[in-house]
Amino acid sequence: MIDGKTLKMDQALALPARRITDLLSSGLEARAKSKRQAMDQPRNDPDQELVRRTQAGEASAFDDLVIKYTPRLYGLVYNMTSNHEDTNDLLQDVFAKAYKAIRGFRGKSSFYTWIHSIAVNMTLNFLKKRGRRFQLSLDDVDASIQNDKEFMEATATSSPVREADLSELQRRLNEAMMKLSDDHRAVVTMFHIQGMPHAEISKILRVSEGTVRSRLFYANRQLQNYLDEFRKNPVS
Amino acid sequence: MDEFNDNEIARLLRLKRYEQPPPGYFENFLHEFHRRQRDELLRQPLWRICLERARGFMSQLDMRSLASYPTAVAAVLVCAAVISLKVYQPPETARIAVQSRPILSAPANAEEEWSLASPVATHIFRTQPVRSFYGSFQTHRAAPPRYVLDSVPVSYEPTFRF
């Protein structure tokens, strides 16, 4: 295809050799460009400047990154561990590790993906060591939930009984989450709670998008079965 | 009874975003992070701290050749040698005592000797190479200093007349 027109073989062969070479090289260049774009090489990483300054030795730049990512990473780690104290310790270790390793960060992925990978991997390693010996240490629900549209819909009848049911349901949901395997809980946390797209989750976990979707499907079924059981037998 | 569908599950899970740590947690997190970093740094041995600093210095210079690593090691060794010399340096008093000239007595006219060019300490230690530093300062004006190790007790000396 040249200039938008598709050529026949005999027409293509009739072109001068130099023209053919130019066409081939421009085609190869276009392919390389699209491949680069397809690869995970963000060009407009919003944290690029902070990362560059941190790598140059400016510790205050890393402080800004800590302030920026602490709330988000807290939610991720907390919902995987369901324990506030463990979350605090893990989060400290995550940032400590990130600070030590940031000099080796080459920008092949965004800083967001990179630090989430560290957080998820460290949490999964921690959960494997912790095993089944854990204690739930849940945070309180923030009062701003009252303004949440979905919460208002869920408690539309404004009945105290309904709100109590919802509170109990949330508690059961937390228990159901802990019954999932660590890998399934990770994808549920990232997709449903953190609101990450499948593509981002696949980059963080270094698995295919298909694997992410299948894990989500299986986890949803598990949660559904457990909560259905609760609904049928609400008295524990 | 209705079963939970995916949408209901998703909605319940999204409400978990409102489970938050106690107030002030995020504000204090950075302080806690700094504190832990300081504690970890203090736990490290000195040679490791020097090595980390050297690495950071080299990375700032952007020296990627293999020669930079031996240079960094050499710099660390030099730092360690300097620090060890500082730490294990013998006290000034012993050095001065070794370098002092042994004389039997101080001259009668001691005033000219008490100039800035001849500090008090050298006069005190002049008789013997190794003596107690805490000689008697009271006897320095007109008589040679006496030491505890002298054979004649101080009380047997003639009194001084001014």
GROMACS .gro file of C-alpha atoms in nm:
model
  398
    1MET     CA    1   0.000   0.000   0.000
    2ILE     CA    2   0.151   0.332  -0.102
    3ASP     CA    3   0.002   0.670  -0.029
    4GLY     CA    4  -0.321   0.505   0.066
    5LYS     CA    5  -0.346   0.306  -0.254
    6THR     CA    6  -0.308  -0.069  -0.269
    7LEU     CA    7  -0.070  -0.177  -0.545
    8LYS     CA    8  -0.067  -0.499  -0.741
    9MET     CA    9   0.245  -0.713  -0.746
   10ASP     CA   10   0.351  -0.610  -1.094
   11GLN     CA   11   0.301  -0.243  -1.008
   12ALA     CA   12   0.507  -0.282  -0.689
   13LEU     CA   13   0.786  -0.455  -0.877
   14ALA     CA   14   0.796  -0.173  -1.124
   15LEU     CA   15   0.890   0.080  -0.858
   16PRO     CA   16   1.250   0.194  -0.841
   17ALA     CA   17   1.466   0.007  -0.589
   18ARG     CA   18   1.530   0.318  -0.382
   19ARG     CA   19   1.159   0.379  -0.345
   20ILE     CA   20   1.111   0.019  -0.231
   21THR     CA   21   1.385   0.058   0.029
   22ASP     CA   22   1.231   0.380   0.158
   23LEU     CA   23   0.893   0.218   0.185
   24LEU     CA   24   1.030  -0.082   0.370
   25SER     CA   25   1.224   0.128   0.619
   26SER     CA   26   0.928   0.356   0.689
   27GLY     CA   27   0.712   0.050   0.739
   28LEU     CA   28   0.958  -0.101   0.980
   29GLU     CA   29   0.984   0.226   1.165
   30ALA     CA   30   0.609   0.249   1.198
   31ARG     CA   31   0.596  -0.104   1.334
   32ALA     CA   32   0.867  -0.030   1.587
   33LYS     CA   33   0.684   0.281   1.698
   34SER     CA   34   0.358   0.098   1.748
   35LYS     CA   35   0.539  -0.178   1.934
   36ARG     CA   36   0.694   0.075   2.166
   37GLN     CA   37   0.357   0.225   2.231
   38ALA     CA   38   0.212  -0.116   2.296
   39MET     CA   39   0.486  -0.192   2.542
   40ASP     CA   40   0.468  -0.052   2.888
   41GLN     CA   41   0.678   0.260   2.838
   42PRO     CA   42   0.483   0.552   2.968
   43ARG     CA   43   0.590   0.877   2.818
   44ASN     CA   44   0.397   1.106   3.046
   45ASP     CA   45   0.450   0.956   3.389
   46PRO     CA   46   0.324   1.220   3.632
   47ASP     CA   47   0.577   1.103   3.889
   48GLN     CA   48   0.872   1.121   3.651
   49GLU     CA   49   1.005   1.446   3.790
   50LEU     CA   50   0.979   1.332   4.152
   51VAL     CA   51   1.151   1.005   4.066
   52ARG     CA   52   1.430   1.188   3.883
   53ARG     CA   53   1.488   1.417   4.180
   54THR     CA   54   1.486   1.125   4.421
   55GLN     CA   55   1.743   0.942   4.211
   56ALA     CA   56   1.953   1.259   4.214
   57GLY     CA   57   1.961   1.240   4.593
   58GLU     CA   58   1.681   1.474   4.689
   59ALA     CA   59   1.511   1.296   4.979
   60SER     CA   60   1.227   1.545   4.999
   61ALA     CA   61   1.111   1.433   4.655
   62PHE     CA   62   1.067   1.081   4.788
   63ASP     CA   63   0.874   1.225   5.081
   64ASP     CA   64   0.629   1.370   4.829
   65LEU     CA   65   0.591   1.029   4.670
   66VAL     CA   66   0.526   0.873   5.011
   67ILE     CA   67   0.260   1.130   5.090
   68LYS     CA   68   0.099   1.076   4.752
   69TYR     CA   69   0.087   0.696   4.756
   70THR     CA   70   0.033   0.612   5.124
   71PRO     CA   71  -0.349   0.633   5.120
   72ARG     CA   72  -0.382   0.426   4.809
   73LEU     CA   73  -0.130   0.161   4.907
   74TYR     CA   74  -0.280   0.146   5.254
   75GLY     CA   75  -0.615   0.047   5.104
   76LEU     CA   76  -0.451  -0.216   4.889
   77VAL     CA   77  -0.249  -0.379   5.165
   78TYR     CA   78  -0.520  -0.346   5.429
   79ASN     CA   79  -0.783  -0.520   5.219
   80MET     CA   80  -0.542  -0.802   5.146
   81THR     CA   81  -0.442  -0.851   5.511
   82SER     CA   82  -0.753  -0.729   5.700
   83ASN     CA   83  -0.524  -0.624   5.981
   84HIS     CA   84  -0.434  -0.262   6.054
   85GLU     CA   85  -0.111  -0.334   6.243
   86ASP     CA   86   0.024  -0.566   5.978
   87THR     CA   87  -0.070  -0.311   5.715
   88ASN     CA   88   0.127  -0.039   5.894
   89ASP     CA   89   0.440  -0.252   5.920
   90LEU     CA   90   0.413  -0.372   5.563
   91LEU     CA   91   0.363  -0.023   5.430
   92GLN     CA   92   0.677   0.098   5.608
   93ASP     CA   93   0.871  -0.190   5.456
   94VAL     CA   94   0.729  -0.122   5.111
   95PHE     CA   95   0.848   0.237   5.109
   96ALA     CA   96   1.181   0.144   5.263
   97LYS     CA   97   1.237  -0.109   4.989
   98ALA     CA   98   1.122   0.134   4.723
   99TYR     CA   99   1.365   0.397   4.851
  100LYS     CA  100   1.655   0.154   4.835
  101ALA     CA  101   1.562   0.028   4.491
  102ILE     CA  102   1.462   0.352   4.325
  103ARG     CA  103   1.809   0.410   4.182
  104GLY     CA  104   1.755   0.100   3.970
  105PHE     CA  105   1.417   0.216   3.845
  106ARG     CA  106   1.458   0.273   3.473
  107GLY     CA  107   1.110   0.400   3.390
  108LYS     CA  108   1.008   0.102   3.180
  109SER     CA  109   0.679   0.113   3.368
  110SER     CA  110   0.516   0.397   3.550
  111PHE     CA  111   0.614   0.458   3.907
  112TYR     CA  112   0.254   0.384   4.001
  113THR     CA  113   0.280   0.032   3.856
  114TRP     CA  114   0.625  -0.021   4.001
  115ILE     CA  115   0.539   0.066   4.358
  116HIS     CA  116   0.211  -0.126   4.343
  117SER     CA  117   0.408  -0.431   4.227
  118ILE     CA  118   0.637  -0.398   4.527
  119ALA     CA  119   0.342  -0.361   4.763
  120VAL     CA  120   0.151  -0.658   4.623
  121ASN     CA  121   0.453  -0.888   4.614
  122MET     CA  122   0.563  -0.802   4.966
  123THR     CA  123   0.208  -0.850   5.094
  124LEU     CA  124   0.172  -1.185   4.922
  125ASN     CA  125   0.503  -1.300   5.068
  126PHE     CA  126   0.391  -1.184   5.409
  127LEU     CA  127   0.058  -1.366   5.380
  128LYS     CA  128   0.232  -1.688   5.283
  129LYS     CA  129   0.445  -1.668   5.594
  130ARG     CA  130   0.152  -1.569   5.812
  131GLY     CA  131  -0.059  -1.860   5.691
  132ARG     CA  132  -0.382  -1.913   5.875
  133ARG     CA  133  -0.255  -1.765   6.199
  134PHE     CA  134  -0.402  -1.419   6.184
  135GLN     CA  135  -0.645  -1.199   6.363
  136LEU     CA  136  -0.882  -0.961   6.200
  137SER     CA  137  -0.805  -0.603   6.296
  138LEU     CA  138  -1.045  -0.400   6.091
  139ASP     CA  139  -1.057  -0.027   6.056
  140ASP     CA  140  -1.368   0.165   6.139
  141VAL     CA  141  -1.591   0.275   5.858
  142ASP     CA  142  -1.548   0.641   5.787
  143ALA     CA  143  -1.849   0.862   5.844
  144SER     CA  144  -1.835   0.984   5.486
  145ILE     CA  145  -1.995   0.656   5.382
  146GLN     CA  146  -2.327   0.819   5.469
  147ASN     CA  147  -2.284   1.036   5.161
  148ASP     CA  148  -2.201   0.746   4.934
  149LYS     CA  149  -2.463   0.694   4.665
  150GLU     CA  150  -2.443   0.318   4.676
  151PHE     CA  151  -2.467   0.312   5.052
  152MET     CA  152  -2.775   0.529   5.038
  153GLU     CA  153  -2.929   0.299   4.782
  154ALA     CA  154  -2.847  -0.003   4.994
  155THR     CA  155  -3.014   0.154   5.295
  156ALA     CA  156  -3.295   0.315   5.099
  157THR     CA  157  -3.563   0.205   5.341
  158SER     CA  158  -3.387   0.403   5.616
  159SER     CA  159  -3.465   0.125   5.850
  160PRO     CA  160  -3.228   0.067   6.143
  161VAL     CA  161  -3.274  -0.301   6.089
  162ARG     CA  162  -3.164  -0.264   5.729
  163GLU     CA  163  -2.856  -0.072   5.834
  164ALA     CA  164  -2.772  -0.335   6.091
  165ASP     CA  165  -2.810  -0.601   5.825
  166LEU     CA  166  -2.578  -0.409   5.601
  167SER     CA  167  -2.324  -0.379   5.878
  168GLU     CA  168  -2.345  -0.751   5.943
  169LEU     CA  169  -2.322  -0.815   5.572
  170GLN     CA  170  -2.003  -0.613   5.554
  171ARG     CA  171  -1.861  -0.813   5.838
  172ARG     CA  172  -1.948  -1.135   5.662
  173LEU     CA  173  -1.795  -1.001   5.347
  174ASN     CA  174  -1.467  -0.941   5.530
  175GLU     CA  175  -1.473  -1.298   5.655
  176ALA     CA  176  -1.551  -1.423   5.307
  177MET     CA  177  -1.258  -1.224   5.168
  178MET     CA  178  -1.022  -1.396   5.410
  179LYS     CA  179  -1.147  -1.734   5.292
  180LEU     CA  180  -1.025  -1.659   4.941
  181SER     CA  181  -0.675  -1.753   4.844
  182ASP     CA  182  -0.416  -1.474   4.860
  183ASP     CA  183  -0.397  -1.443   4.481
  184HIS     CA  184  -0.774  -1.423   4.441
  185ARG     CA  185  -0.807  -1.174   4.720
  186ALA     CA  186  -0.542  -0.959   4.555
  187VAL     CA  187  -0.731  -0.932   4.226
  188VAL     CA  188  -1.062  -0.870   4.404
  189THR     CA  189  -0.901  -0.591   4.607
  190MET     CA  190  -0.740  -0.428   4.308
  191PHE     CA  191  -1.040  -0.453   4.079
  192HIS     CA  192  -1.342  -0.395   4.300
  193ILE     CA  193  -1.202  -0.193   4.588
  194GLN     CA  194  -0.916  -0.002   4.426
  195GLY     CA  195  -1.097   0.031   4.093
  196MET     CA  196  -0.801  -0.072   3.876
  197PRO     CA  197  -0.862  -0.191   3.520
  198HIS     CA  198  -0.772  -0.545   3.417
  199ALA     CA  199  -0.475  -0.424   3.212
  200GLU     CA  200  -0.319  -0.247   3.507
  201ILE     CA  201  -0.371  -0.546   3.734
  202SER     CA  202  -0.207  -0.775   3.481
  203LYS     CA  203   0.101  -0.547   3.468
  204ILE     CA  204   0.127  -0.537   3.845
  205LEU     CA  205   0.089  -0.911   3.891
  206ARG     CA  206   0.283  -0.991   3.573
  207VAL     CA  207   0.012  -1.224   3.450
  208SER     CA  208  -0.208  -1.210   3.144
  209GLU     CA  209  -0.536  -1.024   3.141
  210GLY     CA  210  -0.711  -1.356   3.087
  211THR     CA  211  -0.568  -1.485   3.413
  212VAL     CA  212  -0.689  -1.173   3.591
  213ARG     CA  213  -1.039  -1.216   3.453
  214SER     CA  214  -1.058  -1.584   3.541
  215ARG     CA  215  -0.937  -1.520   3.896
  216LEU     CA  216  -1.197  -1.248   3.933
  217PHE     CA  217  -1.471  -1.473   3.807
  218TYR     CA  218  -1.377  -1.752   4.045
  219ALA     CA  219  -1.344  -1.514   4.341
  220ASN     CA  220  -1.684  -1.358   4.272
  221ARG     CA  221  -1.842  -1.702   4.269
  222GLN     CA  222  -1.678  -1.788   4.601
  223LEU     CA  223  -1.797  -1.468   4.763
  224GLN     CA  224  -2.143  -1.514   4.621
  225ASN     CA  225  -2.172  -1.866   4.763
  226TYR     CA  226  -2.056  -1.759   5.103
  227LEU     CA  227  -2.288  -1.460   5.126
  228ASP     CA  228  -2.580  -1.663   4.995
  229GLU     CA  229  -2.517  -1.905   5.275
  230PHE     CA  230  -2.527  -1.617   5.520
  231ARG     CA  231  -2.847  -1.484   5.373
  232LYS     CA  232  -3.011  -1.822   5.408
  233ASN     CA  233  -2.881  -1.869   5.762
  234PRO     CA  234  -2.832  -1.519   5.900
  235VAL     CA  235  -2.789  -1.638   6.258
  236SER     CA  236  -2.426  -1.743   6.302
  237MET     CA  237  -3.479  -1.532   4.844
  238ASP     CA  238  -3.270  -1.339   4.597
  239GLU     CA  239  -2.918  -1.451   4.548
  240PHE     CA  240  -2.629  -1.216   4.543
  241ASN     CA  241  -2.534  -1.123   4.194
  242ASP     CA  242  -2.206  -0.983   4.070
  243ASN     CA  243  -2.331  -0.625   4.091
  244GLU     CA  244  -2.431  -0.662   4.453
  245ILE     CA  245  -2.099  -0.822   4.538
  246ALA     CA  246  -1.916  -0.542   4.358
  247ARG     CA  247  -2.120  -0.276   4.537
  248LEU     CA  248  -2.051  -0.427   4.878
  249LEU     CA  249  -1.683  -0.449   4.797
  250ARG     CA  250  -1.668  -0.086   4.687
  251LEU     CA  251  -1.809   0.019   5.023
  252LYS     CA  252  -1.496  -0.125   5.181
  253ARG     CA  253  -1.313   0.185   5.056
  254TYR     CA  254  -1.461   0.366   5.353
  255GLU     CA  255  -1.279   0.148   5.603
  256GLN     CA  256  -1.011   0.395   5.702
  257PRO     CA  257  -0.734   0.404   5.963
  258PRO     CA  258  -0.766   0.626   6.271
  259PRO     CA  259  -0.754   1.004   6.220
  260GLY     CA  260  -0.406   1.145   6.182
  261TYR     CA  261  -0.260   0.817   6.067
  262PHE     CA  262  -0.155   0.936   5.724
  263GLU     CA  263  -0.017   1.263   5.864
  264ASN     CA  264   0.205   1.074   6.107
  265PHE     CA  265   0.308   0.808   5.859
  266LEU     CA  266   0.590   1.011   5.707
  267HIS     CA  267   0.737   1.093   6.050
  268GLU     CA  268   0.727   0.727   6.141
  269PHE     CA  269   0.895   0.640   5.812
  270HIS     CA  270   1.179   0.887   5.881
  271ARG     CA  271   1.220   0.755   6.232
  272ARG     CA  272   1.251   0.397   6.112
  273GLN     CA  273   1.500   0.500   5.844
  274ARG     CA  274   1.715   0.673   6.105
  275ASP     CA  275   1.701   0.372   6.335
  276GLU     CA  276   1.802   0.141   6.056
  277LEU     CA  277   2.087   0.368   5.958
  278LEU     CA  278   2.219   0.377   6.312
  279ARG     CA  279   2.207   0.000   6.334
  280GLN     CA  280   2.433  -0.033   6.034
  281PRO     CA  281   2.809  -0.066   6.084
  282LEU     CA  282   3.023   0.233   5.991
  283TRP     CA  283   3.188   0.060   5.697
  284ARG     CA  284   2.852  -0.006   5.538
  285ILE     CA  285   2.744   0.355   5.577
  286CYS     CA  286   3.069   0.468   5.412
  287LEU     CA  287   3.015   0.219   5.132
  288GLU     CA  288   2.661   0.339   5.071
  289ARG     CA  289   2.777   0.700   5.065
  290ALA     CA  290   3.056   0.614   4.827
  291ARG     CA  291   2.810   0.435   4.599
  292GLY     CA  292   2.579   0.731   4.605
  293PHE     CA  293   2.865   0.963   4.526
  294MET     CA  294   2.976   0.747   4.236
  295SER     CA  295   2.628   0.718   4.097
  296GLN     CA  296   2.597   1.094   4.105
  297LEU     CA  297   2.918   1.118   3.907
  298ASP     CA  298   2.760   0.877   3.660
  299MET     CA  299   3.069   0.661   3.636
  300ARG     CA  300   2.956   0.338   3.487
  301SER     CA  301   3.287   0.181   3.414
  302LEU     CA  302   3.412  -0.107   3.621
  303ALA     CA  303   3.698   0.108   3.742
  304SER     CA  304   3.454   0.307   3.957
  305TYR     CA  305   3.390   0.018   4.193
  306PRO     CA  306   3.756  -0.034   4.291
  307THR     CA  307   3.783   0.341   4.331
  308ALA     CA  308   3.488   0.340   4.564
  309VAL     CA  309   3.641   0.056   4.764
  310ALA     CA  310   3.970   0.243   4.783
  311ALA     CA  311   3.792   0.555   4.901
  312VAL     CA  312   3.615   0.358   5.171
  313LEU     CA  313   3.943   0.204   5.286
  314VAL     CA  314   4.104   0.546   5.305
  315CYS     CA  315   3.813   0.675   5.510
  316ALA     CA  316   3.835   0.376   5.741
  317ALA     CA  317   4.210   0.425   5.784
  318VAL     CA  318   4.167   0.792   5.868
  319ILE     CA  319   3.892   0.717   6.115
  320SER     CA  320   4.089   0.440   6.281
  321LEU     CA  321   4.390   0.668   6.317
  322LYS     CA  322   4.173   0.927   6.485
  323VAL     CA  323   4.018   0.672   6.715
  324TYR     CA  324   4.337   0.493   6.816
  325GLN     CA  325   4.568   0.795   6.833
  326PRO     CA  326   4.767   0.791   7.160
  327PRO     CA  327   4.696   1.078   7.398
  328GLU     CA  328   4.893   1.404   7.364
  329THR     CA  329   5.046   1.371   7.709
  330ALA     CA  330   5.238   1.052   7.638
  331ARG     CA  331   5.375   1.194   7.314
  332ILE     CA  332   5.498   1.507   7.484
  333ALA     CA  333   5.652   1.304   7.761
  334VAL     CA  334   5.847   1.093   7.516
  335GLN     CA  335   5.975   1.394   7.331
  336SER     CA  336   6.085   1.589   7.638
  337ARG     CA  337   6.453   1.649   7.707
  338PRO     CA  338   6.573   1.500   8.031
  339ILE     CA  339   6.732   1.761   8.262
  340LEU     CA  340   6.808   1.736   8.629
  341SER     CA  341   6.688   2.071   8.747
  342ALA     CA  342   6.531   2.383   8.623
  343PRO     CA  343   6.747   2.694   8.597
  344ALA     CA  344   6.730   2.943   8.881
  345ASN     CA  345   6.602   3.215   8.657
  346ALA     CA  346   6.286   3.057   8.550
  347GLU     CA  347   6.103   3.364   8.435
  348GLU     CA  348   6.255   3.387   8.093
  349GLU     CA  349   6.173   3.032   8.036
  350TRP     CA  350   5.809   3.084   8.102
  351SER     CA  351   5.740   3.238   7.773
  352LEU     CA  352   5.483   3.137   7.518
  353ALA     CA  353   5.753   2.957   7.326
  354SER     CA  354   5.807   2.721   7.614
  355PRO     CA  355   5.480   2.601   7.743
  356VAL     CA  356   5.436   2.502   8.101
  357ALA     CA  357   5.382   2.140   8.021
  358THR     CA  358   5.731   2.096   7.873
  359HIS     CA  359   5.891   2.240   8.181
  360ILE     CA  360   5.699   2.016   8.406
  361PHE     CA  361   5.798   1.700   8.226
  362ARG     CA  362   6.156   1.782   8.152
  363THR     CA  363   6.335   1.581   8.415
  364GLN     CA  364   6.232   1.231   8.317
  365PRO     CA  365   6.084   1.082   8.001
  366VAL     CA  366   5.796   0.912   8.171
  367ARG     CA  367   5.653   1.080   8.474
  368SER     CA  368   5.322   1.146   8.626
  369PHE     CA  369   5.151   1.428   8.450
  370TYR     CA  370   5.009   1.567   8.767
  371GLY     CA  371   5.325   1.723   8.896
  372SER     CA  372   5.323   1.985   9.161
  373PHE     CA  373   5.251   2.322   9.006
  374GLN     CA  374   5.314   2.495   9.333
  375THR     CA  375   5.687   2.442   9.319
  376HIS     CA  376   5.749   2.569   8.971
  377ARG     CA  377   5.840   2.925   9.057
  378ALA     CA  378   6.177   2.902   9.229
  379ALA     CA  379   6.261   2.537   9.266
  380PRO     CA  380   6.273   2.238   9.041
  381PRO     CA  381   5.947   2.047   9.035
  382ARG     CA  382   5.929   1.749   9.256
  383TYR     CA  383   5.740   1.436   9.183
  384VAL     CA  384   5.592   1.163   9.380
  385LEU     CA  385   5.853   0.924   9.245
  386ASP     CA  386   6.148   1.129   9.372
  387SER     CA  387   6.349   0.966   9.642
  388VAL     CA  388   6.335   1.268   9.873
  389PRO     CA  389   5.991   1.343  10.007
  390VAL     CA  390   5.866   1.694   9.943
  391SER     CA  391   5.824   1.761  10.312
  392TYR     CA  392   6.204   1.731  10.359
  393GLU     CA  393   6.280   2.013  10.116
  394PRO     CA  394   6.391   2.347  10.246
  395THR     CA  395   6.116   2.604  10.246
  396PHE     CA  396   6.120   2.866   9.979
  397ARG     CA  397   6.187   3.228  10.043
  398PHE     CA  398   6.045   3.493   9.820
   0.00000   0.00000   0.00000
